[in-house]
């Protein structure tokens, strides 16, 4: 009952007005057919009375009046059906849109680490399936249950006046069907949960076949038909399982429906026998037979909607499972303000970290510092832990051991939002927003007006302005090819846009993960020639494989397998003749 209340609450929150109208129209739709049934009974009785010799003229006028009333009720019924469709469509769309926003808001609250967990991906996938329509379905189930129950109450009152056994036959005959539908709902839910990962895998193949990023390799390696075969095998497996489940359920329902039909036929036979014996008038026979028919339909609808309500209740649990996920990055109840400006800088003190459900430490005993105004570089092979270190610094993850401080204050004492305002990061896998060039840069600091002159200034600093000036609509040009009129950029040009986004943010620390990896040597040289001026009083943390770009750093840390193995200036590390010097000399040979 609690989950039903939550579902109704979600629908109400999406649109109180349309939910109220929906409920009112449902009540009207329930009452109108019952009024029409009673009017038909009166018409039949009047006709029977006329045939017995009473005043035909008076009866005809009475019948005409009843017919007019029946016609009005029929018109109102049709009108109510049109209104109900309009209201239902509007409310469904309102709920769908509202639930999408609920999902989006929850998704941005959840820690980054969750996205690297397959179990979370299954939960998210099920929530995406169920969120848009399950609350509306539950509301419709409850509405239909109310309508069916109201109809049954009226019908039961009529049938009991004839014989109490009639309603008993209907109820008893329908109980096995109700129990069967509940069991089948559980079986369907269990199967749906079981096949979530297979469904995600099939969708992944679809992403590969339809996405723009994999398109080049799929064609060059000629693997498109292979992927299609794999996805067909998965879909056939899912179809076989679903058909087997549906076949079993349909066979059981057919048996139960046969039992119910026999009971209803017996009730009809009883009513006909009573009429032939003269215990009921012809109008009574029409009334009771129609009442029995409507009672059977109402009971069938009641059972079906109760089963559907149970089924939707089960599936809605997947949404609540997603909404119940709590971030592991705890926000302090009374956060400390991030120092501005930094005075002592950032310090990693014996920091170690391992990912969830992993016994291996990705970082071990990291000690480093970034003083105000310093440019620090991290170098090392792929997988050495450089990007993970940045994620800890920005509290996308929390350290497993040790601590990270700013001016001696543990960063866990800061509000994550406040911390993020002081750190501007562009990761190696930066996002290529399919927005205008202006929007792409403005997203780096949405607290500024979108027309701010600083957008162009940041584009000049990163070299993006020269690229943007060549575009058809300049800064208003849509980037990317997802939407009509978009202009695609090269990897290096996109990287300049991303750098402009990082420079726009008024942050005390700028973190650049492989900031020029897609640029040619000339563009890279231009960026780093003015890098010092760009930083001014800011600190900077550079992650790069191109060791020629880190010579200007105040201090260089060399990482290997999650540890810092060397640190110092370029000259100091070259004189030490260690890993850094070896890597630098190898790269230098390619330029000689």
Coordinates of C-alpha atoms in Angstrom, one line a residue:
X1 CA 0.0 0.0 0.0
X2 CA 2.9 2.3 0.7
X3 CA 4.3 1.9 -2.8
X4 CA 0.8 2.5 -4.2
X5 CA 0.6 5.8 -2.2
X6 CA 4.0 6.8 -3.5
X7 CA 3.0 6.1 -7.1
X8 CA -0.2 8.2 -6.7
X9 CA 1.9 10.9 -5.1
X10 CA 4.3 11.0 -8.1
X11 CA 1.3 11.3 -10.4
X12 CA -0.2 14.1 -8.2
X13 CA 3.1 16.0 -8.1
X14 CA 3.4 15.8 -11.9
X15 CA 0.1 17.6 -12.3
X16 CA -2.5 18.1 -9.5
X17 CA -5.0 19.8 -11.9
X18 CA -5.0 17.0 -14.5
X19 CA -5.0 14.3 -11.9
X20 CA -8.2 15.8 -10.3
X21 CA -9.9 16.1 -13.7
X22 CA -8.9 12.5 -14.5
X23 CA -10.5 11.3 -11.3
X24 CA -13.7 13.3 -11.9
X25 CA -14.1 12.0 -15.5
X26 CA -13.6 8.4 -14.3
X27 CA -16.4 8.7 -11.8
X28 CA -18.8 10.2 -14.5
X29 CA -17.8 7.4 -16.9
X30 CA -18.7 4.8 -14.2
X31 CA -22.2 6.3 -13.4
X32 CA -23.4 7.0 -17.0
X33 CA -23.6 3.3 -18.2
X34 CA -25.5 2.3 -15.0
X35 CA -28.0 5.2 -15.5
X36 CA -28.4 4.0 -19.1
X37 CA -29.0 0.4 -18.0
X38 CA -31.8 1.5 -15.7
X39 CA -33.4 3.7 -18.3
X40 CA -33.5 0.7 -20.7
X41 CA -35.1 -1.4 -18.0
X42 CA -37.8 1.2 -17.6
X43 CA -38.4 1.4 -21.4
X44 CA -38.8 -2.4 -21.6
X45 CA -41.2 -2.4 -18.7
X46 CA -43.3 0.3 -20.3
X47 CA -43.4 -1.6 -23.6
X48 CA -44.5 -4.8 -21.7
X49 CA -47.2 -2.7 -19.9
X50 CA -48.5 -1.4 -23.2
X51 CA -48.8 -4.9 -24.6
X52 CA -50.9 -5.9 -21.7
X53 CA -53.5 -3.3 -22.7
X54 CA -52.9 -0.2 -20.5
X55 CA -53.1 3.2 -22.0
X56 CA -50.8 3.0 -25.1
X57 CA -50.8 6.8 -25.8
X58 CA -49.7 7.6 -22.3
X59 CA -47.1 4.8 -22.3
X60 CA -45.8 6.0 -25.7
X61 CA -45.2 9.5 -24.4
X62 CA -43.5 8.0 -21.3
X63 CA -41.4 5.7 -23.5
X64 CA -40.5 8.7 -25.8
X65 CA -39.4 10.7 -22.7
X66 CA -37.3 7.7 -21.5
X67 CA -35.7 7.4 -25.0
X68 CA -34.8 11.0 -25.0
X69 CA -33.2 10.6 -21.6
X70 CA -31.3 7.5 -22.9
X71 CA -30.1 9.5 -25.9
X72 CA -28.8 12.3 -23.7
X73 CA -27.0 9.7 -21.5
X74 CA -25.5 8.2 -24.6
X75 CA -24.3 11.5 -25.9
X76 CA -22.8 12.3 -22.5
X77 CA -21.1 8.9 -22.5
X78 CA -19.5 9.6 -25.9
X79 CA -18.5 13.1 -24.8
X80 CA -17.0 11.7 -21.5
X81 CA -15.0 9.2 -23.6
X82 CA -13.5 12.0 -25.7
X83 CA -12.7 14.0 -22.7
X84 CA -11.3 11.0 -20.9
X85 CA -8.9 10.3 -23.8
X86 CA -7.7 13.9 -23.9
X87 CA -7.2 14.0 -20.1
X88 CA -5.5 10.6 -20.1
X89 CA -3.1 11.5 -22.9
X90 CA -2.3 14.9 -21.2
X91 CA -1.8 13.3 -17.8
X92 CA 0.3 10.5 -19.2
X93 CA 2.6 12.9 -21.0
X94 CA 2.9 15.1 -17.9
X95 CA 3.8 12.1 -15.7
X96 CA 6.3 10.9 -18.3
X97 CA 8.0 14.2 -18.5
X98 CA 8.0 14.6 -14.7
X99 CA 9.5 11.2 -14.1
X100 CA 12.2 11.8 -16.7
X101 CA 13.2 14.9 -14.7
X102 CA 13.1 12.8 -11.5
X103 CA 15.5 10.3 -13.1
X104 CA 17.8 13.0 -14.4
X105 CA 18.0 14.7 -11.0
X106 CA 18.7 11.5 -9.2
X107 CA 21.3 10.5 -11.8
X108 CA 23.4 13.6 -11.3
X109 CA 23.3 13.0 -7.5
X110 CA 24.8 9.6 -7.8
X111 CA 28.6 9.1 -7.5
X112 CA 30.8 8.6 -10.5
X113 CA 31.9 5.3 -9.2
X114 CA 28.4 3.9 -9.5
X115 CA 28.5 4.3 -13.3
X116 CA 31.4 1.9 -13.4
X117 CA 29.4 -0.8 -11.6
X118 CA 27.4 -3.3 -13.8
X119 CA 24.8 -3.8 -11.1
X120 CA 24.1 -0.1 -11.0
X121 CA 23.8 -0.1 -14.8
X122 CA 21.1 -2.9 -14.5
X123 CA 19.2 -0.9 -11.9
X124 CA 19.4 2.3 -14.0
X125 CA 18.3 0.4 -17.1
X126 CA 15.2 -1.0 -15.3
X127 CA 14.4 2.4 -13.9
X128 CA 14.6 4.0 -17.3
X129 CA 12.1 1.4 -18.6
X130 CA 9.6 1.7 -15.8
X131 CA 9.7 5.4 -14.7
X132 CA 7.9 7.0 -17.7
X133 CA 4.8 4.8 -17.6
X134 CA 4.4 2.7 -14.4
X135 CA 3.0 5.5 -12.1
X136 CA 0.4 6.4 -14.7
X137 CA -0.5 2.8 -15.2
X138 CA -1.0 2.4 -11.4
X139 CA -3.2 5.5 -11.4
X140 CA -5.2 4.0 -14.3
X141 CA -5.4 0.7 -12.4
X142 CA -6.7 2.4 -9.3
X143 CA -9.2 4.4 -11.3
X144 CA -10.4 1.3 -13.1
X145 CA -10.6 -0.6 -9.8
X146 CA -12.8 2.1 -8.4
X147 CA -15.0 2.1 -11.5
X148 CA -15.3 -1.7 -11.4
X149 CA -16.0 -1.7 -7.7
X150 CA -18.7 0.9 -8.0
X151 CA -20.3 -1.0 -10.9
X152 CA -20.1 -4.2 -8.9
X153 CA -21.8 -2.7 -5.9
X154 CA -24.8 -1.6 -8.0
X155 CA -24.9 -4.8 -9.9
X156 CA -24.6 -6.9 -6.8
X157 CA -27.5 -5.0 -5.3
X158 CA -29.7 -5.9 -8.3
X159 CA -28.6 -9.5 -8.5
X160 CA -29.2 -10.1 -4.8
X161 CA -32.8 -9.0 -5.2
X162 CA -33.2 -11.9 -7.6
X163 CA -31.1 -14.5 -5.8
X164 CA -28.0 -14.1 -3.6
X165 CA -26.4 -17.1 -5.2
X166 CA -25.9 -15.3 -8.5
X167 CA -23.3 -12.9 -7.2
X168 CA -21.7 -15.7 -5.2
X169 CA -21.3 -17.7 -8.3
X170 CA -19.5 -14.9 -10.0
X171 CA -17.2 -14.1 -7.1
X172 CA -16.3 -17.7 -6.4
X173 CA -15.7 -18.6 -10.0
X174 CA -13.4 -15.6 -10.5
X175 CA -11.1 -16.2 -7.5
X176 CA -8.9 -18.8 -9.2
X177 CA -8.3 -16.4 -12.1
X178 CA -7.3 -13.6 -9.6
X179 CA -4.8 -15.9 -7.9
X180 CA -3.5 -17.0 -11.3
X181 CA -2.9 -13.5 -12.5
X182 CA -1.0 -12.5 -9.4
X183 CA 1.3 -15.5 -9.8
X184 CA 1.8 -14.7 -13.5
X185 CA 2.7 -11.1 -12.6
X186 CA 5.4 -12.4 -10.3
X187 CA 6.7 -14.8 -12.9
X188 CA 6.8 -12.0 -15.5
X189 CA 8.6 -9.6 -13.1
X190 CA 11.2 -12.3 -12.3
X191 CA 11.9 -12.9 -16.0
X192 CA 12.2 -9.2 -16.7
X193 CA 14.8 -8.8 -14.0
X194 CA 16.7 -11.9 -15.2
X195 CA 16.9 -10.6 -18.8
X196 CA 18.0 -7.0 -18.0
X197 CA 21.7 -7.6 -18.7
X198 CA 20.9 -9.4 -22.0
X199 CA 18.7 -6.5 -23.0
X200 CA 21.4 -4.0 -22.2
X201 CA 23.9 -6.1 -24.2
X202 CA 21.5 -6.1 -27.2
X203 CA 21.1 -2.3 -26.8
X204 CA 24.9 -2.0 -26.7
X205 CA 25.2 -3.7 -30.1
X206 CA 22.6 -1.3 -31.4
X207 CA 24.6 1.6 -30.1
X208 CA 27.7 0.2 -31.9
X209 CA 25.8 -0.2 -35.2
X210 CA 24.0 3.2 -35.1
X211 CA 26.5 5.4 -33.3
X212 CA 28.8 7.8 -35.0
X213 CA 32.0 7.1 -33.0
X214 CA 32.2 3.3 -33.8
X215 CA 31.1 3.8 -37.4
X216 CA 34.6 4.2 -38.9
X217 CA 36.1 1.0 -37.3
X218 CA 32.9 -1.1 -38.1
X219 CA 33.3 -0.3 -41.8
X220 CA 37.1 -0.6 -41.9
X221 CA 37.2 -3.9 -40.1
X222 CA 34.0 -5.1 -41.8
X223 CA 32.4 -6.3 -38.6
X224 CA 29.0 -4.8 -39.1
X225 CA 27.4 -8.1 -40.2
X226 CA 29.0 -9.9 -37.3
X227 CA 27.5 -7.5 -34.8
X228 CA 24.1 -7.9 -36.5
X229 CA 24.4 -11.7 -36.2
X230 CA 25.3 -11.3 -32.5
X231 CA 22.3 -9.0 -31.8
X232 CA 20.0 -11.3 -33.7
X233 CA 21.1 -14.3 -31.5
X234 CA 20.4 -12.3 -28.4
X235 CA 17.0 -11.1 -29.6
X236 CA 16.1 -14.7 -30.6
X237 CA 17.1 -15.9 -27.2
X238 CA 14.9 -13.2 -25.5
X239 CA 12.0 -14.0 -27.8
X240 CA 12.2 -17.8 -27.1
X241 CA 12.1 -17.2 -23.4
X242 CA 9.3 -14.7 -23.6
X243 CA 7.2 -16.9 -25.9
X244 CA 7.6 -19.9 -23.6
X245 CA 6.5 -17.8 -20.6
X246 CA 3.5 -16.3 -22.5
X247 CA 2.4 -19.7 -23.8
X248 CA 2.4 -21.2 -20.3
X249 CA 0.5 -18.3 -18.9
X250 CA -2.1 -18.2 -21.8
X251 CA -2.8 -21.9 -21.4
X252 CA -3.5 -21.5 -17.7
X253 CA -5.8 -18.4 -18.3
X254 CA -7.7 -20.3 -20.9
X255 CA -8.6 -23.1 -18.5
X256 CA -9.7 -20.6 -15.8
X257 CA -11.8 -18.6 -18.2
X258 CA -13.6 -21.8 -19.3
X259 CA -14.5 -22.5 -15.6
X260 CA -15.8 -18.9 -15.2
X261 CA -17.9 -19.1 -18.5
X262 CA -19.6 -22.3 -17.3
X263 CA -20.6 -20.5 -14.1
X264 CA -22.0 -17.5 -16.0
X265 CA -24.0 -19.8 -18.3
X266 CA -25.6 -21.5 -15.3
X267 CA -26.6 -18.1 -13.9
X268 CA -28.2 -17.1 -17.3
X269 CA -30.1 -20.4 -17.3
X270 CA -31.5 -19.7 -13.8
X271 CA -32.7 -16.2 -14.8
X272 CA -34.4 -17.5 -18.0
X273 CA -36.1 -20.3 -16.0
X274 CA -37.4 -17.7 -13.4
X275 CA -38.8 -15.5 -16.2
X276 CA -40.6 -18.4 -17.9
X277 CA -42.2 -19.3 -14.7
X278 CA -43.6 -15.7 -14.5
X279 CA -41.6 -14.6 -11.5
X280 CA -40.0 -11.8 -13.5
X281 CA -41.2 -9.4 -16.1
X282 CA -39.5 -9.1 -19.5
X283 CA -37.8 -5.9 -18.4
X284 CA -36.5 -7.6 -15.3
X285 CA -34.9 -10.3 -17.5
X286 CA -33.3 -7.6 -19.6
X287 CA -32.2 -5.7 -16.5
X288 CA -30.8 -8.8 -14.7
X289 CA -29.2 -10.3 -17.8
X290 CA -27.5 -7.0 -18.6
X291 CA -26.6 -6.6 -14.9
X292 CA -25.0 -10.0 -14.9
X293 CA -23.1 -9.3 -18.1
X294 CA -21.9 -6.0 -16.7
X295 CA -21.1 -7.6 -13.4
X296 CA -19.0 -10.2 -15.2
X297 CA -17.2 -7.5 -17.2
X298 CA -16.7 -5.4 -14.0
X299 CA -15.4 -8.4 -12.1
X300 CA -13.1 -9.3 -15.0
X301 CA -11.8 -5.7 -15.1
X302 CA -11.5 -5.7 -11.4
X303 CA -9.4 -8.9 -11.4
X304 CA -7.3 -7.7 -14.3
X305 CA -6.6 -4.3 -12.8
X306 CA -5.8 -5.8 -9.4
X307 CA -3.3 -8.1 -11.1
X308 CA -1.9 -5.3 -13.2
X309 CA -1.7 -3.1 -10.1
X310 CA 0.3 -5.9 -8.4
X311 CA 2.5 -6.2 -11.5
X312 CA 3.1 -2.5 -11.8
X313 CA 3.8 -2.4 -8.1
X314 CA 6.5 -5.0 -8.6
X315 CA 8.0 -3.2 -11.5
X316 CA 7.8 0.2 -9.8
X317 CA 10.0 -1.3 -7.1
X318 CA 12.8 -1.0 -9.7
X319 CA 12.3 2.7 -9.9
X320 CA 12.3 3.0 -6.1
X321 CA 15.4 0.9 -6.0
X322 CA 17.1 3.5 -8.2
X323 CA 15.8 6.4 -6.3
X324 CA 16.9 4.9 -3.0
X325 CA 20.6 4.8 -4.0
X326 CA 22.5 7.1 -1.7
X327 CA 25.7 8.8 -2.8
X328 CA 28.8 7.6 -0.9
X329 CA 30.4 11.0 -1.2
X330 CA 28.9 12.5 2.0
X331 CA 28.2 16.2 2.1
X332 CA 29.2 17.8 5.4
X333 CA 26.3 19.0 7.5
X334 CA 28.1 22.3 8.2
X335 CA 30.6 22.7 5.3
X336 CA 33.7 24.9 5.6
X337 CA 34.1 27.5 2.9
X338 CA 36.9 26.8 0.5
X339 CA 39.8 29.2 1.1
X340 CA 40.0 32.1 -1.4
X341 CA 42.7 32.7 -2.3
X342 CA 44.7 29.5 -1.6
X343 CA 47.6 30.4 0.8
X344 CA 49.3 27.1 1.5
X345 CA 47.9 25.2 -1.4
X346 CA 46.9 21.6 -1.9
X347 CA 48.6 18.6 -0.2
X348 CA 48.1 14.9 -0.7
X349 CA 49.1 13.2 2.6
X350 CA 49.7 9.4 2.3
X351 CA 46.7 9.0 0.0
X352 CA 45.8 5.5 -1.1
X353 CA 42.7 4.5 -3.1
X354 CA 41.1 1.3 -4.4
X355 CA 37.9 1.0 -6.5
X356 CA 34.8 -0.5 -5.1
X357 CA 34.8 -4.3 -5.1
X358 CA 38.5 -4.4 -6.0
X359 CA 41.3 -5.6 -3.8
X360 CA 44.0 -3.8 -5.8
X361 CA 45.0 -0.3 -4.8
X362 CA 44.9 2.1 -7.8
X363 CA 46.9 4.6 -5.8
X364 CA 49.4 3.9 -3.0
X365 CA 50.9 6.3 -0.4
X366 CA 50.7 9.4 -2.6
X367 CA 52.4 12.5 -1.2
X368 CA 52.5 15.6 -3.3
X369 CA 51.8 19.3 -3.0
X370 CA 50.5 22.1 -5.3
X371 CA 51.4 25.5 -4.0
X372 CA 49.5 28.7 -5.0
X373 CA 50.7 29.8 -8.5
X374 CA 52.6 26.6 -9.2
X375 CA 52.4 24.5 -12.4
X376 CA 52.7 20.8 -11.5
X377 CA 53.0 18.0 -14.0
X378 CA 52.1 14.3 -13.7
X379 CA 53.7 11.9 -16.1
X380 CA 53.7 8.2 -16.4
X381 CA 52.4 5.3 -18.5
X382 CA 48.7 4.6 -19.0
X383 CA 47.1 3.0 -16.0
X384 CA 49.7 4.5 -13.6
X385 CA 46.9 6.4 -11.7
X386 CA 47.2 10.0 -12.9
X387 CA 43.5 10.5 -13.8
X388 CA 42.4 8.7 -10.7
X389 CA 44.4 11.1 -8.6
X390 CA 42.5 14.0 -10.3
X391 CA 39.2 12.3 -9.5
X392 CA 40.2 12.1 -5.8
X393 CA 41.3 15.8 -5.8
X394 CA 37.8 16.8 -7.2
X395 CA 36.0 14.4 -4.8
X396 CA 34.5 12.4 -7.6
X397 CA 35.8 9.6 -5.4
X398 CA 36.8 9.7 -1.7
X399 CA 40.2 8.5 -0.6
X400 CA 40.5 5.1 0.9
X401 CA 43.4 6.0 3.2
X402 CA 45.1 9.3 4.0
X403 CA 43.7 12.7 3.2
X404 CA 43.8 15.7 0.7
X405 CA 43.9 19.2 2.2
X406 CA 43.6 22.8 1.0
X407 CA 45.3 25.2 3.3
X408 CA 45.4 22.4 5.9
X409 CA 41.6 21.7 5.7
X410 CA 40.5 18.2 4.6
X411 CA 38.5 18.6 1.4
X412 CA 35.8 16.4 2.8
X413 CA 34.9 19.3 5.0
X414 CA 33.9 21.4 1.9
X415 CA 30.7 21.4 0.0
X416 CA 31.4 19.4 -3.2
X417 CA 29.8 22.3 -5.2
X418 CA 32.0 24.9 -3.5
X419 CA 35.1 22.7 -4.1
X420 CA 34.2 22.2 -7.8
X421 CA 33.9 26.0 -8.3
X422 CA 37.5 26.4 -7.3
X423 CA 38.8 23.6 -9.6
X424 CA 38.4 23.7 -13.4
X425 CA 39.0 20.3 -15.1
X426 CA 39.2 19.1 -18.7
X427 CA 39.6 15.3 -18.8
X428 CA 41.2 13.5 -21.7
X429 CA 37.7 12.2 -22.6
X430 CA 36.1 15.6 -22.5
X431 CA 32.6 16.0 -23.8
X432 CA 31.8 17.3 -27.2
X433 CA 28.5 19.1 -26.6
X434 CA 26.3 19.3 -29.7
X435 CA 25.5 22.9 -28.9
X436 CA 26.7 26.2 -30.4
X437 CA 30.4 27.2 -30.0
X438 CA 29.3 29.9 -27.6
X439 CA 27.3 27.5 -25.5
X440 CA 30.2 25.0 -25.5
X441 CA 32.5 27.5 -23.9
X442 CA 29.9 29.1 -21.6
X443 CA 29.2 25.8 -19.9
X444 CA 32.5 26.2 -18.2
X445 CA 31.0 29.0 -16.0
X446 CA 27.2 29.2 -16.3
X447 CA 27.2 31.9 -13.6
X448 CA 28.3 34.3 -16.2
X449 CA 25.9 35.9 -18.7
X450 CA 25.9 33.9 -21.9
X451 CA 26.9 37.0 -23.8
X452 CA 29.9 37.7 -21.6
X453 CA 33.0 39.1 -23.3
X454 CA 35.0 36.5 -21.3
X455 CA 33.8 33.8 -23.6
X456 CA 35.6 35.3 -26.5
X457 CA 38.6 36.1 -24.3
X458 CA 38.8 32.4 -23.2
X459 CA 38.5 31.3 -26.8
X460 CA 41.5 33.6 -27.7
X461 CA 43.5 32.1 -24.8
X462 CA 43.0 28.5 -26.0
X463 CA 43.3 29.2 -29.7
X464 CA 39.6 28.4 -30.3
X465 CA 38.7 31.8 -31.5
X466 CA 40.7 31.4 -34.8
X467 CA 38.7 28.2 -35.4
X468 CA 35.3 29.7 -34.5
X469 CA 35.9 32.7 -36.9
X470 CA 36.0 30.3 -39.8
X471 CA 32.6 28.8 -39.0
X472 CA 29.5 30.0 -40.9
X473 CA 27.7 31.6 -38.0
X474 CA 30.8 32.2 -35.8
X475 CA 30.1 31.7 -32.2
X476 CA 26.4 30.8 -33.0
X477 CA 27.4 27.9 -35.2
X478 CA 26.1 24.5 -34.0
X479 CA 28.9 22.1 -33.5
X480 CA 28.8 18.4 -34.3
X481 CA 26.7 16.5 -36.8
X482 CA 23.9 15.2 -34.5
X483 CA 21.5 18.0 -35.5
X484 CA 20.7 19.8 -38.7
X485 CA 23.1 22.6 -39.7
X486 CA 25.9 21.4 -37.4
X487 CA 29.6 21.8 -38.3
X488 CA 32.0 19.0 -37.3
X489 CA 35.4 19.9 -36.0
X490 CA 38.7 18.0 -35.9
X491 CA 39.9 16.5 -32.7
X492 CA 42.4 19.3 -32.2
X493 CA 39.8 21.9 -32.8
X494 CA 37.4 20.3 -30.3
X495 CA 40.2 20.2 -27.8
X496 CA 40.7 24.0 -28.2
X497 CA 37.0 24.5 -27.5
X498 CA 37.3 22.3 -24.3
X499 CA 40.3 24.3 -23.2
X500 CA 38.4 27.5 -23.6
X501 CA 35.7 26.1 -21.4
X502 CA 38.3 25.3 -18.7
X503 CA 39.9 28.7 -18.9
X504 CA 36.5 30.5 -18.6
X505 CA 35.9 29.0 -15.1
X506 CA 37.2 31.4 -12.4
X507 CA 38.9 28.6 -10.6
X508 CA 42.1 28.7 -8.5
X509 CA 43.3 25.4 -9.8
X510 CA 43.2 24.3 -13.5
X511 CA 43.6 20.6 -14.2
X512 CA 44.3 19.6 -17.8
X513 CA 44.4 15.9 -18.6
X514 CA 46.2 15.5 -21.9
X515 CA 45.2 19.0 -22.9
X516 CA 46.9 19.0 -26.3
X517 CA 46.9 15.3 -27.3
X518 CA 44.8 16.0 -30.4
X519 CA 46.7 19.1 -31.5
X520 CA 49.5 19.3 -33.9
X521 CA 52.9 20.4 -32.7
X522 CA 52.4 24.0 -33.8
X523 CA 49.1 24.4 -32.0
X524 CA 50.5 22.7 -28.9
X525 CA 53.5 25.1 -28.9
X526 CA 51.2 28.1 -29.2
X527 CA 49.1 27.0 -26.2
X528 CA 52.0 26.4 -23.9
X529 CA 53.9 29.5 -25.0
X530 CA 51.2 31.6 -23.3
X531 CA 50.3 29.0 -20.7
X532 CA 52.1 30.8 -17.9
X533 CA 50.4 34.1 -18.6
X534 CA 47.0 32.3 -18.8
X535 CA 47.5 30.9 -15.3
X536 CA 48.6 34.2 -13.7
X537 CA 47.8 33.6 -10.0
X538 CA 46.2 30.2 -10.6
X539 CA 47.7 26.9 -9.9
X540 CA 47.8 24.2 -12.6
X541 CA 48.0 20.5 -12.8
X542 CA 49.0 19.0 -16.1
X543 CA 48.7 15.4 -17.1
X544 CA 50.5 14.5 -20.3
X545 CA 52.5 11.9 -22.2
X546 CA 54.3 14.6 -24.2
X547 CA 57.2 15.3 -22.0
X548 CA 58.3 18.2 -24.1
X549 CA 55.3 20.2 -22.7
X550 CA 56.2 19.7 -19.0
X551 CA 59.7 21.3 -19.1
X552 CA 58.1 24.6 -18.0
X553 CA 56.4 22.9 -14.9
X554 CA 57.7 24.0 -11.5
X555 CA 57.7 20.4 -10.4
X556 CA 57.1 17.1 -12.1
X557 CA 55.9 13.9 -10.5
X558 CA 56.5 10.6 -12.2
X559 CA 53.9 7.9 -11.5
X560 CA 54.2 4.2 -12.0
X561 CA 51.6 1.5 -10.9
X562 CA 49.9 3.9 -8.6
X563 CA 53.0 5.2 -6.8
X564 CA 55.1 8.4 -7.2
X565 CA 58.5 7.1 -8.1
X566 CA 60.3 10.4 -8.9
X567 CA 59.7 14.2 -8.4
X568 CA 61.6 17.4 -9.1
X569 CA 62.1 19.9 -11.9
X570 CA 62.9 18.9 -15.4
X571 CA 66.6 19.6 -14.9
X572 CA 66.7 17.7 -11.6
X573 CA 65.0 14.6 -13.1
X574 CA 67.3 14.6 -16.1
X575 CA 70.3 14.8 -13.9
X576 CA 69.0 11.8 -11.8
X577 CA 69.0 9.6 -15.0
X578 CA 65.9 7.7 -13.8
X579 CA 62.6 6.8 -15.4
X580 CA 61.8 10.4 -16.5
X581 CA 65.1 10.9 -18.2
X582 CA 64.8 7.6 -20.0
X583 CA 61.3 8.4 -21.3
X584 CA 62.3 12.0 -22.2
X585 CA 65.3 10.8 -24.3
X586 CA 63.2 8.1 -26.0
X587 CA 60.7 10.8 -27.1
X588 CA 63.4 13.3 -28.0
X589 CA 64.9 10.8 -30.5
X590 CA 61.8 11.0 -32.6
X591 CA 62.3 14.7 -33.1
X592 CA 66.0 14.5 -34.0

